[in-house]
Amino acid sequence: MTIDNREPDLQAMKPDIPVGIVGYGAYIPRYRLPAEDIAKLWVGPSNRVPVTEKSVAGIDEDVVTMSIEAARNVLARADVNPIDIGAVWVGSESHPYAVKPTSTIVAEAIGAVPNTQAADWQFACKAGTEAIQASTGFVGSGMTKYALAIGMDTAQGRPGDALEYTAGAGGAAFLLGTAEESVATIEGSFSFVTDTPDFWRRQNAKYPQHSKRFTGEPAYFKHIAECAEQLMHALGTKPTDYAYAIFHQPNSKFPQQVAKVLGFTTEQIATGLLAADVGNVYAGSALLGLTAVLDVAQTGDRILLVSFGSGAGSDAFDLSVNDRLSLCQTLAPTTKDYIERRTVIDYATYARYRGKLALI
Amino acid sequence: MQVPRNWRLQKQRYSLIGEVCEHCGVKLFPPRDVCPECSHGAQTLYQFTGMGNIHSFSQVFDPPNGHIENTPFIVALIQLEEGPMVTAQLTDIDIEHVEIGMEVEMVTRKMSDDGTEGMIIYGYKFRPPIVD
Ligand SMILES: [Zn+2]
């Protein structure tokens, strides 16, 4: 059989019924571990660290508790009865159970049970954005009134590994509903995926493995740039049309480089670039950038959001801000409020909080 | 009877759902179905705001099983803004910063886990509000 290798028809994904973000909520835990502290322990004092500090979850926190807080912040902004939420979807690579959904516990805690869809999503750092795309389809087809999509992680790096400098904790939740009642309309989205061996974790392994050769160019840069360019091409937009752009942030450098390649300025990415303060919060990374932007964006602003997940793939979104946003920005703690609530801890406390020490 | 009872306990533990007496308006937590003020039935579910003040507190150094990794932790008697008094752990705060009368808000956190293979139990704790 011959392969039909014609160019696909590149159209942005858009539902029949226009859909938007009805409410949003961030969460970042209180603790911070300076990257310099990690460097001192493993390689001696260094100023070549990839972020300033990373956020660390407390001993009583996990993706369930963090998702619940972000979801409550959504409800504080959305004025929606939780029984009308038809889907609760949580994207993460650090779900507390291998088998038993995070999403049912979150749904129970916010009062969305029992008449709701609930599922956990997994695709490294883009598990949250794919939950948003699925929610857009679920609402946009009329199957449900509202869908809650969450990207949240308590990322783990093997002690001494390069990932330990950046593997942080945090994320965000978004309630999708009709564009009519939304604070920001999703004008379209696009996905770009290939089978790329850049980063993985096997079922029973505590820490992930990564292959240096595949991390930058063939994985992060290729997927984000292609995805962003194809979405803009499909929608007929250009970088200068956007007030803000947010790219997945495994460190501070990569998103700045990819922004430059695509033709975005430092000003366009500054508001949503949080890696220096919180590290790489994996499935929550680009999404936390989006909540930071929504906290300050104004009516008419256009936003470009592009995630990246190892394995590998990117999801891109074009959003436009509606009047309603200004009415809900201060109804829950802002992303900046969480960033400024910080307590610095040392490596020993970090090791205890994140289960890197075994109690005998 | 066991299933509804557990279901109700779970709601109570995750998000401070109690009851309100339709007769005299008293809010009950934990739910006990009969109003302690007027003895009428009180079975209407009520979602507490989660805001309250610290009435008293102490630090626990010798905890029950399942709490070892979390030790020492702070336990406080908290007066909810709707009236009821609840006993709960404080989180996201060090003992030297805790004061009687300080405002706190409810969060859902891990209470304990049954080793690495058992269930994780989630429930309410209190912490200083994110925004003053
Ligand atoms: Zn009464």
Coordinates of C-alpha atoms and ligand atoms in Angstrom, one line a residue:
Chain A
M1 CA 0.0 0.0 0.0
T2 CA 1.4 3.4 -0.8
I3 CA 1.4 6.2 1.7
D4 CA -0.6 9.2 1.0
N5 CA 2.0 11.9 2.0
R6 CA 0.1 15.0 0.9
E7 CA 0.4 18.0 3.2
P8 CA -2.3 18.0 5.8
D9 CA -4.9 20.8 5.7
L10 CA -3.6 23.0 8.6
Q11 CA -6.5 24.5 10.4
A12 CA -6.7 25.6 13.9
M13 CA -8.9 23.4 16.2
K14 CA -12.1 25.3 17.0
P15 CA -15.4 23.9 18.4
D16 CA -18.8 24.6 16.9
I17 CA -19.9 26.5 20.0
P18 CA -17.3 29.2 20.8
V19 CA -15.5 28.3 24.2
G20 CA -13.5 30.3 26.6
I21 CA -12.0 30.4 30.1
V22 CA -14.8 31.2 32.6
G23 CA -12.5 31.1 35.7
Y24 CA -8.9 30.5 36.5
G25 CA -6.8 29.8 39.6
A26 CA -3.1 29.4 40.4
Y27 CA -1.3 27.5 43.1
I28 CA 2.3 27.6 44.2
P29 CA 3.5 26.1 47.5
R30 CA 5.2 28.2 50.2
Y31 CA 8.7 26.8 50.2
R32 CA 11.7 27.8 48.0
L33 CA 15.0 26.1 47.5
P34 CA 17.7 28.4 46.0
A35 CA 19.5 26.7 43.1
E36 CA 22.8 27.9 44.6
D37 CA 22.2 25.6 47.6
I38 CA 21.9 22.6 45.3
A39 CA 25.0 23.6 43.4
K40 CA 27.0 24.0 46.6
L41 CA 26.1 20.5 47.7
W42 CA 27.0 18.7 44.5
V43 CA 29.5 20.8 42.5
G44 CA 30.7 23.6 44.8
P45 CA 29.7 27.3 44.5
S46 CA 28.5 28.2 41.1
N47 CA 26.8 31.1 39.3
R48 CA 25.8 29.1 36.3
V49 CA 22.5 27.9 37.7
P50 CA 19.4 27.6 35.4
V51 CA 16.9 29.4 37.8
T52 CA 17.3 31.5 40.9
E53 CA 15.1 29.3 43.1
K54 CA 12.4 26.6 42.8
S55 CA 9.2 26.1 44.6
V56 CA 8.9 23.1 46.9
A57 CA 5.7 21.5 48.2
G58 CA 5.3 21.1 52.0
I59 CA 5.3 17.7 53.6
D60 CA 1.5 17.5 53.6
E61 CA 1.1 18.6 50.0
D62 CA 0.7 16.6 46.7
V63 CA -0.9 17.1 43.3
V64 CA -4.4 16.4 44.9
T65 CA -4.2 19.1 47.6
M66 CA -2.6 21.6 45.2
S67 CA -5.2 21.0 42.6
I68 CA -8.0 21.4 45.1
E69 CA -6.6 24.8 46.1
A70 CA -6.3 26.0 42.5
A71 CA -9.8 24.7 41.7
R72 CA -11.2 26.6 44.7
N73 CA -9.5 29.7 43.3
V74 CA -11.3 29.1 40.0
L75 CA -14.7 28.8 41.8
A76 CA -14.0 32.0 43.7
R77 CA -13.6 33.8 40.3
A78 CA -16.3 32.0 38.3
D79 CA -19.6 32.2 40.2
V80 CA -20.6 28.7 38.9
N81 CA -22.4 26.0 40.9
P82 CA -19.9 23.1 41.0
I83 CA -22.7 20.6 40.3
D84 CA -22.8 22.0 36.7
I85 CA -19.2 21.0 36.1
G86 CA -19.4 18.1 33.7
A87 CA -15.7 17.1 33.7
V88 CA -12.8 17.3 36.1
W89 CA -9.5 16.5 34.4
V90 CA -6.1 16.7 36.0
G91 CA -2.9 16.6 34.0
S92 CA 0.3 15.7 35.9
E93 CA 3.3 13.4 35.9
S94 CA 3.2 13.2 39.7
H95 CA -0.3 11.8 40.5
P96 CA 0.0 10.5 44.1
Y97 CA -1.5 7.1 43.1
A98 CA -0.4 4.9 40.2
V99 CA -4.0 3.5 40.2
K100 CA -6.8 5.7 41.7
P101 CA -7.6 9.0 40.1
T102 CA -6.5 12.3 41.4
S103 CA -9.5 13.8 39.6
T104 CA -12.2 12.1 41.7
I105 CA -10.7 13.4 45.0
V106 CA -10.6 16.9 43.5
A107 CA -14.1 16.6 42.2
E108 CA -15.3 15.4 45.6
A109 CA -13.6 18.2 47.5
I110 CA -15.1 21.0 45.3
G111 CA -18.6 19.4 45.2
A112 CA -18.7 18.4 41.5
V113 CA -19.5 14.7 42.3
P114 CA -21.3 12.5 41.4
N115 CA -22.6 13.5 38.0
T116 CA -19.4 14.4 36.3
Q117 CA -16.7 13.0 34.1
A118 CA -13.4 12.5 35.9
A119 CA -10.0 11.5 34.5
D120 CA -6.2 11.9 34.9
W121 CA -4.1 13.0 32.0
Q122 CA -0.5 12.2 31.3
F123 CA 1.9 13.7 28.7
A124 CA 4.9 15.0 30.7
C125 CA 4.7 18.8 30.9
K126 CA 1.8 19.2 28.5
A127 CA -0.7 17.1 30.3
G128 CA -2.5 20.2 31.5
T129 CA -2.9 21.9 28.1
E130 CA -4.3 18.7 26.5
A131 CA -6.9 18.7 29.3
I132 CA -7.8 22.2 28.2
Q133 CA -8.1 21.2 24.6
A134 CA -10.3 18.2 25.5
S135 CA -12.4 20.5 27.7
T136 CA -12.8 22.9 24.8
G137 CA -14.2 20.0 22.7
F138 CA -16.4 18.8 25.5
V139 CA -18.0 22.2 26.1
G140 CA -17.9 23.3 22.4
S141 CA -19.8 20.2 21.3
G142 CA -22.5 20.9 23.9
M143 CA -21.9 17.7 25.8
T144 CA -21.5 19.6 29.0
K145 CA -21.8 23.2 30.3
Y146 CA -18.5 23.4 32.1
A147 CA -15.3 21.4 32.2
L148 CA -12.4 21.9 34.7
A149 CA -8.9 21.4 33.4
I150 CA -5.9 21.4 35.7
G151 CA -2.1 21.1 35.1
M152 CA -0.3 20.5 38.4
D153 CA 3.0 18.9 39.4
T154 CA 5.4 18.2 42.3
A155 CA 8.3 17.5 40.0
Q156 CA 11.1 15.2 41.3
G157 CA 14.7 15.3 40.2
R158 CA 17.2 12.7 41.2
P159 CA 19.6 14.1 43.9
G160 CA 22.6 15.6 42.0
D161 CA 21.0 15.4 38.6
A162 CA 20.8 18.5 36.4
L163 CA 17.0 18.4 36.8
E164 CA 17.2 18.8 40.5
Y165 CA 18.0 22.5 40.1
T166 CA 14.7 23.2 38.4
A167 CA 12.1 20.5 39.3
G168 CA 9.5 22.7 41.1
A169 CA 6.0 22.4 42.4
G170 CA 2.8 24.3 41.3
G171 CA 0.2 24.7 38.6
A172 CA -3.1 26.1 37.6
A173 CA -6.7 25.3 37.0
F174 CA -9.1 26.6 34.3
L175 CA -12.9 26.3 34.0
L176 CA -14.0 26.1 30.4
G177 CA -17.4 27.3 29.4
T178 CA -19.2 29.1 26.6
A179 CA -17.2 32.1 25.2
E180 CA -20.3 34.3 26.0
E181 CA -19.7 34.0 29.8
S182 CA -15.9 33.7 29.6
V183 CA -13.1 36.0 30.7
A184 CA -11.0 35.0 27.6
T185 CA -12.2 33.3 24.4
I186 CA -10.1 30.5 22.9
E187 CA -9.8 31.6 19.3
G188 CA -8.2 28.4 18.2
S189 CA -5.6 25.8 19.2
F190 CA -3.1 23.5 17.5
S191 CA -1.1 20.4 18.4
F192 CA 2.2 19.1 17.1
V193 CA 3.6 15.8 18.3
T194 CA 6.3 13.3 17.3
D195 CA 7.9 10.2 19.0
T196 CA 11.0 11.8 20.5
P197 CA 13.2 10.1 23.2
D198 CA 14.1 13.2 25.2
F199 CA 12.8 12.3 28.7
W200 CA 10.9 9.5 30.3
R201 CA 10.2 7.7 33.6
R202 CA 9.3 4.0 33.7
Q203 CA 6.3 2.8 35.8
N204 CA 8.1 2.0 39.0
A205 CA 11.0 4.4 38.8
K206 CA 11.0 7.3 41.3
Y207 CA 13.0 9.7 39.1
P208 CA 13.0 10.3 35.4
Q209 CA 15.8 9.7 32.9
H210 CA 16.7 12.2 30.1
S211 CA 18.9 12.0 27.1
K212 CA 21.0 15.2 26.7
R213 CA 21.2 14.9 23.0
F214 CA 17.5 15.2 22.5
T215 CA 16.6 17.8 25.1
G216 CA 17.0 21.1 23.3
E217 CA 16.9 21.5 19.5
P218 CA 14.9 18.4 18.4
A219 CA 12.5 18.4 21.3
Y220 CA 11.7 21.7 23.0
F221 CA 12.6 24.2 20.2
K222 CA 11.3 22.2 17.2
H223 CA 7.9 21.4 18.8
I224 CA 7.2 24.8 20.3
A225 CA 8.3 26.7 17.2
E226 CA 6.4 24.5 14.7
C227 CA 3.3 24.5 16.8
A228 CA 3.3 28.3 17.3
E229 CA 4.0 29.0 13.7
Q230 CA 1.4 26.7 12.4
L231 CA -1.3 28.1 14.7
M232 CA -0.4 31.7 13.7
H233 CA -0.4 30.7 10.1
A234 CA -3.8 29.0 10.4
L235 CA -5.3 32.0 12.2
G236 CA -3.6 34.6 10.0
T237 CA -1.9 36.3 13.0
K238 CA 1.7 37.5 13.5
P239 CA 3.8 38.0 16.7
T240 CA 3.0 41.7 16.9
D241 CA -0.7 40.9 17.2
Y242 CA -0.1 39.5 20.7
A243 CA 0.1 41.5 23.9
Y244 CA 1.5 38.5 25.7
A245 CA 3.2 35.2 24.8
I246 CA 3.9 32.3 27.1
F247 CA 6.1 29.3 26.4
H248 CA 6.8 26.2 28.5
Q249 CA 9.7 27.1 30.9
P250 CA 12.0 24.2 31.9
N251 CA 14.5 27.0 32.8
S252 CA 14.7 30.8 32.1
K253 CA 16.8 30.5 29.0
F254 CA 14.8 28.2 26.7
P255 CA 11.6 30.3 26.6
Q256 CA 13.6 33.5 25.9
Q257 CA 15.4 31.8 23.1
V258 CA 12.3 30.3 21.4
A259 CA 10.5 33.7 21.8
K260 CA 13.4 35.3 19.9
V261 CA 13.4 32.7 17.1
L262 CA 9.6 33.2 16.7
G263 CA 9.9 37.0 16.7
F264 CA 8.5 37.9 20.1
T265 CA 10.0 40.6 22.2
T266 CA 11.3 40.4 25.8
E267 CA 8.3 42.6 26.9
Q268 CA 5.8 40.2 25.4
I269 CA 7.1 37.2 27.4
A270 CA 8.1 39.0 30.7
T271 CA 4.8 38.8 32.6
G272 CA 4.3 35.0 32.0
L273 CA 8.0 34.0 32.5
L274 CA 8.2 32.7 36.1
A275 CA 10.9 30.0 35.9
A276 CA 13.5 32.1 37.7
D277 CA 11.1 32.3 40.8
V278 CA 9.5 28.9 40.8
G279 CA 11.6 26.6 38.6
N280 CA 10.1 24.2 36.2
V281 CA 6.6 23.2 37.5
Y282 CA 6.2 20.7 34.6
A283 CA 2.4 20.3 33.7
G284 CA 1.8 23.6 35.6
S285 CA 4.6 25.5 33.9
A286 CA 3.0 27.3 30.9
L287 CA -0.3 27.3 32.7
L288 CA 1.1 29.3 35.7
G289 CA 2.5 31.7 33.1
L290 CA -1.1 32.1 31.7
T291 CA -2.6 32.8 35.2
A292 CA 0.1 35.5 35.8
V293 CA -0.9 37.1 32.5
L294 CA -4.7 36.8 33.1
D295 CA -4.0 38.5 36.5
V296 CA -3.0 41.7 34.7
A297 CA -4.4 41.5 31.1
Q298 CA -6.9 43.9 29.7
T299 CA -9.9 43.7 27.4
G300 CA -8.9 43.1 23.8
D301 CA -5.4 41.7 24.7
R302 CA -4.4 38.7 22.6
I303 CA -2.4 35.9 24.3
L304 CA -0.4 33.1 22.7
L305 CA 0.2 30.1 24.9
V306 CA 2.5 27.2 23.9
S307 CA 3.2 24.2 26.1
F308 CA 5.8 21.5 25.6
G309 CA 5.8 17.9 26.9
S310 CA 8.6 15.5 26.5
G311 CA 8.0 12.4 24.4
A312 CA 7.2 14.9 22.7
G313 CA 4.7 17.5 21.7
S314 CA 3.3 21.0 22.0
D315 CA -0.2 22.5 22.3
A316 CA -0.6 26.1 21.2
F317 CA -3.6 28.4 22.0
D318 CA -4.7 31.8 20.9
L319 CA -6.8 33.6 23.5
S320 CA -8.5 37.0 23.4
V321 CA -9.4 38.8 26.7
N322 CA -13.1 39.8 27.3
D323 CA -14.6 42.6 29.6
R324 CA -15.4 40.1 32.3
L325 CA -11.8 39.4 33.2
S326 CA -11.4 42.7 35.1
L327 CA -14.3 41.8 37.3
C328 CA -12.7 38.6 38.6
Q329 CA -9.0 39.3 38.7
T330 CA -8.9 40.1 42.4
L331 CA -11.5 37.6 43.6
A332 CA -8.8 35.0 44.5
P333 CA -5.1 35.2 45.3
T334 CA -3.1 36.2 42.2
T335 CA -0.1 34.3 40.9
K336 CA 2.1 37.1 42.2
D337 CA 0.6 36.7 45.7
Y338 CA 1.7 33.1 45.7
I339 CA 5.2 33.9 44.4
E340 CA 5.6 36.5 47.1
R341 CA 4.5 34.2 49.8
R342 CA 7.9 32.5 50.2
T343 CA 9.9 30.8 52.9
V344 CA 13.4 29.7 51.9
I345 CA 14.5 26.3 53.1
D346 CA 17.8 24.5 53.1
Y347 CA 18.7 21.2 51.3
A348 CA 18.1 19.1 54.4
T349 CA 14.6 20.4 55.0
Y350 CA 13.9 19.9 51.3
A351 CA 15.1 16.3 51.4
R352 CA 12.8 15.6 54.3
Y353 CA 9.7 17.3 52.8
R354 CA 10.1 15.6 49.4
G355 CA 10.7 12.1 50.8
K356 CA 14.4 11.9 49.8
L357 CA 15.3 10.6 53.2
A358 CA 13.9 7.2 54.4
L359 CA 12.9 7.1 58.0
I360 CA 14.0 3.8 59.5
Chain B
M1 CA -26.0 2.8 56.8
Q2 CA -22.3 2.5 56.5
V3 CA -21.9 3.9 53.0
P4 CA -23.8 7.2 53.4
R5 CA -22.2 7.7 56.8
N6 CA -18.7 7.4 55.2
W7 CA -19.6 9.6 52.3
R8 CA -20.8 12.3 54.7
L9 CA -17.6 12.1 56.7
Q10 CA -15.6 12.5 53.6
K11 CA -17.4 15.7 52.6
Q12 CA -16.9 17.0 56.1
R13 CA -13.2 16.2 56.1
Y14 CA -12.4 17.6 52.6
S15 CA -14.2 20.9 52.8
L16 CA -15.8 21.7 56.1
I17 CA -19.4 20.8 55.2
G18 CA -21.6 20.9 58.3
E19 CA -25.3 21.6 58.9
V20 CA -27.6 24.5 59.6
C21 CA -30.6 24.5 61.8
E22 CA -33.5 25.8 59.7
H23 CA -35.4 26.6 63.0
C24 CA -32.9 28.9 64.8
G25 CA -30.1 29.4 62.2
V26 CA -27.3 27.8 64.3
K27 CA -24.5 26.3 62.2
L28 CA -23.2 22.9 63.2
F29 CA -19.8 21.4 62.8
P30 CA -19.3 18.5 62.9
P31 CA -22.8 17.7 61.6
R32 CA -24.9 16.0 64.3
D33 CA -28.4 16.2 62.8
V34 CA -30.1 17.7 65.9
C35 CA -29.7 21.3 66.9
P36 CA -27.9 21.7 70.3
E37 CA -29.6 25.1 70.8
C38 CA -33.3 24.3 70.1
S39 CA -33.4 20.5 69.8
H40 CA -35.0 20.7 66.3
G41 CA -33.8 18.5 63.5
A42 CA -30.9 20.1 61.6
Q43 CA -30.0 18.2 58.5
T44 CA -29.6 20.9 55.8
L45 CA -26.0 20.8 54.6
Y46 CA -24.0 23.9 55.0
Q47 CA -20.7 24.8 53.4
F48 CA -18.6 26.8 55.9
T49 CA -16.5 29.7 54.5
G50 CA -13.3 28.2 56.0
M51 CA -12.4 31.4 57.7
G52 CA -11.8 31.5 61.5
N53 CA -9.5 32.6 64.3
I54 CA -7.1 30.8 66.5
H55 CA -8.6 30.3 70.0
S56 CA -5.7 28.3 71.4
F57 CA -2.9 26.1 70.2
S58 CA -0.1 23.7 71.1
Q59 CA 2.6 21.7 69.5
V60 CA 2.5 17.9 69.3
F61 CA 5.8 16.0 69.7
D62 CA 4.5 12.5 70.4
P63 CA 2.0 11.8 67.6
P64 CA -0.3 8.9 66.8
N65 CA 0.8 6.4 64.1
G66 CA 0.9 7.7 60.5
H67 CA 1.9 11.2 61.5
I68 CA 5.6 10.5 62.2
E69 CA 7.0 12.3 59.2
N70 CA 5.0 15.4 60.0
T71 CA 6.2 15.7 63.6
P72 CA 6.3 18.1 65.4
F73 CA 3.0 19.6 64.2
I74 CA 0.8 22.3 65.6
V75 CA -2.8 21.6 66.7
A76 CA -5.2 24.5 67.3
L77 CA -8.7 25.2 68.5
I78 CA -10.2 27.4 65.8
Q79 CA -13.4 29.4 66.1
L80 CA -15.0 29.4 62.7
E81 CA -16.6 32.7 61.6
E82 CA -20.0 31.1 61.7
G83 CA -19.5 30.1 65.4
P84 CA -18.5 26.5 65.8
M85 CA -15.2 25.6 67.4
V86 CA -13.0 23.0 65.5
T87 CA -9.8 21.2 66.4
A88 CA -7.4 21.1 63.5
Q89 CA -3.7 21.1 62.5
L90 CA -2.1 24.3 61.4
T91 CA 0.1 24.2 58.3
D92 CA 2.4 26.5 56.3
I93 CA 3.4 28.3 59.5
D94 CA 6.1 27.9 62.1
I95 CA 5.3 27.8 65.8
E96 CA 7.0 31.1 66.6
H97 CA 4.6 32.9 64.3
V98 CA 1.4 31.5 65.7
E99 CA -0.7 33.9 67.9
I100 CA -4.0 33.6 69.6
G101 CA -6.6 35.5 67.7
M102 CA -4.8 35.4 64.4
E103 CA -6.9 34.9 61.3
V104 CA -6.7 31.5 59.5
E105 CA -8.3 29.8 56.5
M106 CA -9.1 26.2 55.7
V107 CA -7.1 24.2 53.2
T108 CA -7.2 20.5 52.3
R109 CA -4.0 18.7 52.9
K110 CA -2.6 15.2 53.5
M111 CA -3.4 14.1 57.0
S112 CA -1.6 10.7 57.0
D113 CA -0.8 7.8 54.8
D114 CA -0.8 4.1 55.5
G115 CA 2.8 3.5 54.5
T116 CA 3.8 3.6 50.8
E117 CA 1.1 1.1 49.8
G118 CA -2.0 2.1 51.7
M119 CA -4.5 4.9 51.3
I120 CA -3.6 8.6 51.6
I121 CA -6.0 10.4 53.9
Y122 CA -6.9 14.0 53.1
G123 CA -8.6 16.4 55.4
Y124 CA -8.8 20.0 56.5
K125 CA -6.1 22.0 58.1
F126 CA -5.7 25.8 58.6
R127 CA -3.1 28.3 57.6
P128 CA -2.7 32.1 57.5
P129 CA -4.6 33.6 54.5
I130 CA -2.5 34.1 51.3
V131 CA -3.6 37.7 51.1
D132 CA -4.0 39.8 54.3
Ligands
ZN1 ZN -31.8 25.3 66.3

